Tab-separated table of C-alpha atoms in Angstrom:
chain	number	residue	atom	x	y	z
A	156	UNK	CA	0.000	0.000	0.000
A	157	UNK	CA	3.049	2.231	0.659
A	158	UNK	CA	3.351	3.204	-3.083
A	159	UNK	CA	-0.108	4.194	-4.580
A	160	UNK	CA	0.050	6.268	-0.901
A	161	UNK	CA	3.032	7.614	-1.755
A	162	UNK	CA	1.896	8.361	-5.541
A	163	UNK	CA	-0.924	10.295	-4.287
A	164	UNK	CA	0.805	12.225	-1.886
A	165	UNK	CA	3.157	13.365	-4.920
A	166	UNK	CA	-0.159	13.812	-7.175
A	167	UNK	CA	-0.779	16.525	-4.777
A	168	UNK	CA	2.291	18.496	-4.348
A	169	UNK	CA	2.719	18.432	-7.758
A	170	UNK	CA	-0.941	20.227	-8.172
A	171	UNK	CA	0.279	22.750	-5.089
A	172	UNK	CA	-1.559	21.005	-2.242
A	173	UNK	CA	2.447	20.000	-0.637
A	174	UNK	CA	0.669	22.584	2.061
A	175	UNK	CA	-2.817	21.191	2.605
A	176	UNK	CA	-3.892	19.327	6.029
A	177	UNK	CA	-4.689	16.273	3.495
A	178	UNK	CA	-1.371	16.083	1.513
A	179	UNK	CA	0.700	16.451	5.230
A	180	UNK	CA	-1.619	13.525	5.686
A	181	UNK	CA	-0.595	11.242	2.803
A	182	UNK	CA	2.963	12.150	2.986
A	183	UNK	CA	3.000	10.755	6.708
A	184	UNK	CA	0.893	7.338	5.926
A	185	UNK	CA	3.268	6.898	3.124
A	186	UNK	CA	6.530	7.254	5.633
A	187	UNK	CA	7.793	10.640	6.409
A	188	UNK	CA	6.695	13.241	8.808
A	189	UNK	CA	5.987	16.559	6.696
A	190	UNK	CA	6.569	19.277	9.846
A	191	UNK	CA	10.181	18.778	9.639
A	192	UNK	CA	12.790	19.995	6.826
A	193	UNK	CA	12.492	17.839	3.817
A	194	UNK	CA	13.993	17.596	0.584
A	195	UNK	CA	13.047	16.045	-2.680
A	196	UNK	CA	14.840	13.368	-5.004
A	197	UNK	CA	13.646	12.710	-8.464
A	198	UNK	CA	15.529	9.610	-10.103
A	199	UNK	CA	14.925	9.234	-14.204
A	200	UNK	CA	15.705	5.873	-15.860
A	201	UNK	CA	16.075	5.784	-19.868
A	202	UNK	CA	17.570	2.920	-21.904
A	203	UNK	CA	15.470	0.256	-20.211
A	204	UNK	CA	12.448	-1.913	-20.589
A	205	UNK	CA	10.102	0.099	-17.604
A	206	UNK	CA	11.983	3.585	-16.534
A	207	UNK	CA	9.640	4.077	-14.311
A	208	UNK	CA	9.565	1.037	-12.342
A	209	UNK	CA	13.457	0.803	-12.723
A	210	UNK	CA	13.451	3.819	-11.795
A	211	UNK	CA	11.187	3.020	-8.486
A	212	UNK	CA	13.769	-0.036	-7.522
A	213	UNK	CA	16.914	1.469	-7.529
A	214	UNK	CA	15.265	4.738	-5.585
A	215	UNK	CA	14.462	2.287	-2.749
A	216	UNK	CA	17.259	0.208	-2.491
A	217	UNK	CA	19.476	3.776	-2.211
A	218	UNK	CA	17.443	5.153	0.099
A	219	UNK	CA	17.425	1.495	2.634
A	220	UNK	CA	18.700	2.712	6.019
A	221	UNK	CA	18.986	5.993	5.024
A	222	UNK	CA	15.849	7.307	7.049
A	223	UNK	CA	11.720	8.637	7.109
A	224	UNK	CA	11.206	9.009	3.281
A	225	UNK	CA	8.395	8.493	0.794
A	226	UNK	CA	8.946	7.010	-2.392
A	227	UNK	CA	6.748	6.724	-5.228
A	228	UNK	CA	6.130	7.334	-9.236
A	229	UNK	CA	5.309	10.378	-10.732
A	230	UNK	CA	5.250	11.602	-14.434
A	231	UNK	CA	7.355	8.418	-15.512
A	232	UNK	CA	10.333	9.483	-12.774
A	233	UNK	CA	10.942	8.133	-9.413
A	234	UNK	CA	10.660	10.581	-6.747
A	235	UNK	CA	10.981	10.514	-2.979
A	236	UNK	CA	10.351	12.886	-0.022
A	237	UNK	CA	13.038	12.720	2.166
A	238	UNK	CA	13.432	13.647	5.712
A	239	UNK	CA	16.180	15.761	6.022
A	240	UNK	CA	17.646	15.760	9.726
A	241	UNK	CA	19.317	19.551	10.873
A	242	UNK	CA	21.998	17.118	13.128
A	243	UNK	CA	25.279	18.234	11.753
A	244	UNK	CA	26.835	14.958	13.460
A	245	UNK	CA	24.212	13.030	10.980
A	246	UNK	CA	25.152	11.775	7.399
A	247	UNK	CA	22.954	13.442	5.348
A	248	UNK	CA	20.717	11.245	3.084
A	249	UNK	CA	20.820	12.458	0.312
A	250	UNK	CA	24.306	12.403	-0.197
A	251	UNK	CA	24.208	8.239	1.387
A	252	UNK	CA	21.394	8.176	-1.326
A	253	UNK	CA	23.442	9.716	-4.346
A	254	UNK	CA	26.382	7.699	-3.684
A	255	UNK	CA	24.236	4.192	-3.746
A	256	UNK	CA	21.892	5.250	-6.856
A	257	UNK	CA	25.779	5.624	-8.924
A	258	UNK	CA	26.874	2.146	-7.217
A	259	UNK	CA	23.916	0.698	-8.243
A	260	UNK	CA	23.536	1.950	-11.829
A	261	UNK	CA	26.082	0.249	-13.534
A	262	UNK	CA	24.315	-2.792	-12.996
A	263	UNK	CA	21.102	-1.780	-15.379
A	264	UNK	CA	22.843	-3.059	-18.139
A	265	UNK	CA	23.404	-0.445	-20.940
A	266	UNK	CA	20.267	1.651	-19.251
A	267	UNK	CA	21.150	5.535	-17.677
A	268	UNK	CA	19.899	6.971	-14.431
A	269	UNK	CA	19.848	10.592	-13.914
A	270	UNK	CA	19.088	11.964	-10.384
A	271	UNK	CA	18.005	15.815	-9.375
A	272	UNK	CA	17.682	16.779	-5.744
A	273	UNK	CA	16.340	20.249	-4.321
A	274	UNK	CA	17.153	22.234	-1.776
A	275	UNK	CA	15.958	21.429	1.729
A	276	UNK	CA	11.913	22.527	1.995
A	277	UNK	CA	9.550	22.202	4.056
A	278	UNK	CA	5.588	21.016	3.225
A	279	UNK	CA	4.510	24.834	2.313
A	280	UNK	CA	7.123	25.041	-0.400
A	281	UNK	CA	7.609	21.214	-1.946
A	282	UNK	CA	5.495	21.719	-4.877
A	283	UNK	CA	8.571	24.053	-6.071
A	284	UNK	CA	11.055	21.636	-4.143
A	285	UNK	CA	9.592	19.209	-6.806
A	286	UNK	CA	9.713	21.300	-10.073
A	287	UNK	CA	13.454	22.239	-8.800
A	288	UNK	CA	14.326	18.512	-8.592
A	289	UNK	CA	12.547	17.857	-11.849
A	290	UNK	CA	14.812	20.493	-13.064
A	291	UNK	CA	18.039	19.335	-11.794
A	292	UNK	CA	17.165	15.782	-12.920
A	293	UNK	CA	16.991	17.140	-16.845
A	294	UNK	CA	20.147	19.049	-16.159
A	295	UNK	CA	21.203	15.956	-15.100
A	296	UNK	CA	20.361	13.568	-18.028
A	297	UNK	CA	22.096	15.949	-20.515
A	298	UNK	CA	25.502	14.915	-18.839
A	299	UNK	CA	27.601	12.055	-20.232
A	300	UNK	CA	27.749	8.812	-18.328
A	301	UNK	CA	25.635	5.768	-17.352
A	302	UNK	CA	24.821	7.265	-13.542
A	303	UNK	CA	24.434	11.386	-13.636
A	304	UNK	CA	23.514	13.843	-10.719
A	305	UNK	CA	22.934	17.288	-10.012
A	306	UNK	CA	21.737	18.866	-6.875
A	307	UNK	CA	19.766	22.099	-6.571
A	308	UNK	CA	22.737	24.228	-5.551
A	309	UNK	CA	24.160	23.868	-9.019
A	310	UNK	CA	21.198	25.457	-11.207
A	311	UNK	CA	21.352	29.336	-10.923
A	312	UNK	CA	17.967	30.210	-12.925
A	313	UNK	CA	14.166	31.122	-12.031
A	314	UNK	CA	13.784	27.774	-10.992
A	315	UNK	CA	16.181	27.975	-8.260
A	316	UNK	CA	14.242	31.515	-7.074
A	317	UNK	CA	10.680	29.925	-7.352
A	318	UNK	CA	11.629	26.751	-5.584
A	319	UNK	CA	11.885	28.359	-2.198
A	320	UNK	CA	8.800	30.786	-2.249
A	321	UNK	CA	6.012	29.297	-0.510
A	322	UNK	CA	3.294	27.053	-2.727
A	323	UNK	CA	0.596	29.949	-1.735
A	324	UNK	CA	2.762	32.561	-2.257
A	325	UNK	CA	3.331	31.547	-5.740
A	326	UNK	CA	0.100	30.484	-6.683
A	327	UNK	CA	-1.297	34.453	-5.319
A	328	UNK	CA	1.699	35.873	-7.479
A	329	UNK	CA	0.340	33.564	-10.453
A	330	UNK	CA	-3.419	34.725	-9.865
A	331	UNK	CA	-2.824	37.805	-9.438
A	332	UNK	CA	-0.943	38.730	-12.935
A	333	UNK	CA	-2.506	36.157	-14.824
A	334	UNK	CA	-6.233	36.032	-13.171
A	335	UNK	CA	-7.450	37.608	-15.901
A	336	UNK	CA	-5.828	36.186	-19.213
A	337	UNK	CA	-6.854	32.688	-17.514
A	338	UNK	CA	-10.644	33.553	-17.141
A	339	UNK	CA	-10.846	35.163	-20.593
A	340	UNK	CA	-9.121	31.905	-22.047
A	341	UNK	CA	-11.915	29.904	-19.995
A	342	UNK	CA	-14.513	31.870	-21.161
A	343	UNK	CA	-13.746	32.469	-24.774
A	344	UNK	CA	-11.282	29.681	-26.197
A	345	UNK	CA	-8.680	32.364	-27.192
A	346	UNK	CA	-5.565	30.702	-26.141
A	347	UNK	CA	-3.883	34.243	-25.038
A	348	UNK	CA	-1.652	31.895	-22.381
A	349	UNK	CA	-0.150	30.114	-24.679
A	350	UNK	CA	0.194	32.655	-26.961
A	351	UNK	CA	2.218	34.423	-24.198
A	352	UNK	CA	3.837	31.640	-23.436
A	353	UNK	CA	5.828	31.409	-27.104
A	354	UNK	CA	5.911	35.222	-27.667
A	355	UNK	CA	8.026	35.013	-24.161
A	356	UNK	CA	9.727	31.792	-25.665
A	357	UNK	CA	10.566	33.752	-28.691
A	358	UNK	CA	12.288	36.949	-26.622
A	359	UNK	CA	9.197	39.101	-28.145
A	360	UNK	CA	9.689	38.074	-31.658
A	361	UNK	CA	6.657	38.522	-33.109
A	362	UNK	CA	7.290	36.473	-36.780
A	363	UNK	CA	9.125	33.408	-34.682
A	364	UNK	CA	5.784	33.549	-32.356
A	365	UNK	CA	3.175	33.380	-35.287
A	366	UNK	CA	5.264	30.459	-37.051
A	367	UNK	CA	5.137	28.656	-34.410
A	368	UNK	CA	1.198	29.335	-33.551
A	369	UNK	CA	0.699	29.091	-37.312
A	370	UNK	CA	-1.257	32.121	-36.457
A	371	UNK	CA	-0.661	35.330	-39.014
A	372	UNK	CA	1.142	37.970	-37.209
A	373	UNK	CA	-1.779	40.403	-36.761
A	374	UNK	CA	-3.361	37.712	-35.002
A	375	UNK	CA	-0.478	37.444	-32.839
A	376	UNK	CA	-0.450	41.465	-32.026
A	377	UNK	CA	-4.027	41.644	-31.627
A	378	UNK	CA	-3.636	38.318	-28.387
A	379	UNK	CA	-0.639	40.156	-27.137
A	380	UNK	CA	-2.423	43.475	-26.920
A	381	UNK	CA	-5.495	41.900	-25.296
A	382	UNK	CA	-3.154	40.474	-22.623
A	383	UNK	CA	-1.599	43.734	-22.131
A	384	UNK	CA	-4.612	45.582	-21.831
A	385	UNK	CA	-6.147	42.042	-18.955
A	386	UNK	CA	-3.033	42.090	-16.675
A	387	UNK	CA	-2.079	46.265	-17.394
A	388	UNK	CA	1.422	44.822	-17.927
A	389	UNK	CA	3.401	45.820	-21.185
A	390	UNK	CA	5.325	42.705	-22.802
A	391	UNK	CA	7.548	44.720	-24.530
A	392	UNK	CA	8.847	45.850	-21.386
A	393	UNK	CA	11.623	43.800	-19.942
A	394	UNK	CA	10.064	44.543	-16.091
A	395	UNK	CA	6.976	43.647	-17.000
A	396	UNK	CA	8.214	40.533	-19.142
A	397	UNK	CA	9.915	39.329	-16.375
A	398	UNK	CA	6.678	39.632	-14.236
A	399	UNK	CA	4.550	37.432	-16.690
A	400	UNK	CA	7.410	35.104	-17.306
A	401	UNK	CA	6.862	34.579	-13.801
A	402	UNK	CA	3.629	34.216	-12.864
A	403	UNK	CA	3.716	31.534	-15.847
A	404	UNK	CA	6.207	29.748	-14.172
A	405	UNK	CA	4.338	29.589	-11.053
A	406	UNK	CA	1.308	28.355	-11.978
């Protein structure tokens, strides 16, 4: 029962509910107490019959005697909740976990494992903890070898940033620029998000964007002004680019 707990716990944080009484909940039926400081490994298998169960083995042999943790499968990647203990006289687990995930790869026979921890968290801020370990996992399988790691403190981007703001924080940053171009794409079907999303993608080009969209340009100017004119924040300004970039982010 420990794994479909586990899943759902991780269904949860990754819909920003790590905070909610029923996700604290889960997380402690599934094997690790979510008031204390936490951190988050994601483990990606490729080159092998079932990544995700692979994936799911080698996770919890690492993590045997290593402490609290809850382990389960999300998105096709392994991912565990780890209790992180603030005991500077204690091994830290993740490191004891890191060190048996690349013993234990070469043994998958021609497969890769790629591993991405966050920084330590606690349960109002794991839903980023989770997206930063995500992120640090893809760093991670775009490295050379058969066993590949990268821990939070080596990514220096947005993600990094958003990881350690609160799950509420960053959902009320989200609303609050975005409330509007969400409703209006509820309401009418205009797809002015992900319009934004490649305009942003493109650095504000507006010919890349409309290839892309196989939209004609106009079309592209006339979405772009109506999100302007919803959230009263000017794309073509870098400050206010960086807001929207953002709040897309931390949806």
């Amino acid at each position: 029962m420990a794994r479909p707990i586990a899943d759902d716990a991780l269904a949860r944080i990754a819909a920003d509910t790590g905070d909610r009484p029923e996700t604290r909940v889960r997380l402690r039926q599934a094997g690790v107490e979510p008031d204390g400081t936490l951190a988050v490994v994601v483990l990606r298998a490729s080159g092998v019959a079932d990544p995700a169960d692979t994936a799911h083995t080698v996770l919890l042999d690492a993590l045997v005697g290593t402490g609290p943790a809850a382990v389960g499968v999300l998105g096709g990647d392994a991912v565990a909740v780890v209790a992180v203990p603030g005991r500077a006289d204690t091994p830290d687990p993740v490191e004891v976990v890191l060190g048996a995930v690349h013993r234990l790869g070469p043994g998958l026979a021609g497969g890769r494992l790629s591993a991405g921890v966050s920084r330590p968290s606690t349960a109002e801020a794991l839903s980023g903890a989770l997206a930063e370990a995500g992120h640090a996992a893809g760093l991670a399988a775009s490295r050379v070898g058969p066993v590949t790691s990268v821990r939070a403190g080596e990514i220096t981007s947005h993600v990094a940033l958003l990881a350690g703001v609160p799950d509420d924080v960053r959902r009320g940053f989200a609303a609050q620029v975005l409330g509007p171009v969400l409703d209006h794409d509820a309401r009418s079907g205009t797809g002015l998000v992900e319009t934004l999303e490649v305009f942003l993608d493109e650095s504000g080009s507006w010919n890349r964007t409309a290839a892309r969209l196989h939209l004609h340009v106009n079309t592209v100017r006339y979405r772009i002004g109506r999100v302007a004119e919803l959230t009263g924040r000017d794309p073509s300004s870098f400050t206010d680019r960086v807001d929207l970039y953002l709040a897309l982010r931390s949806r």
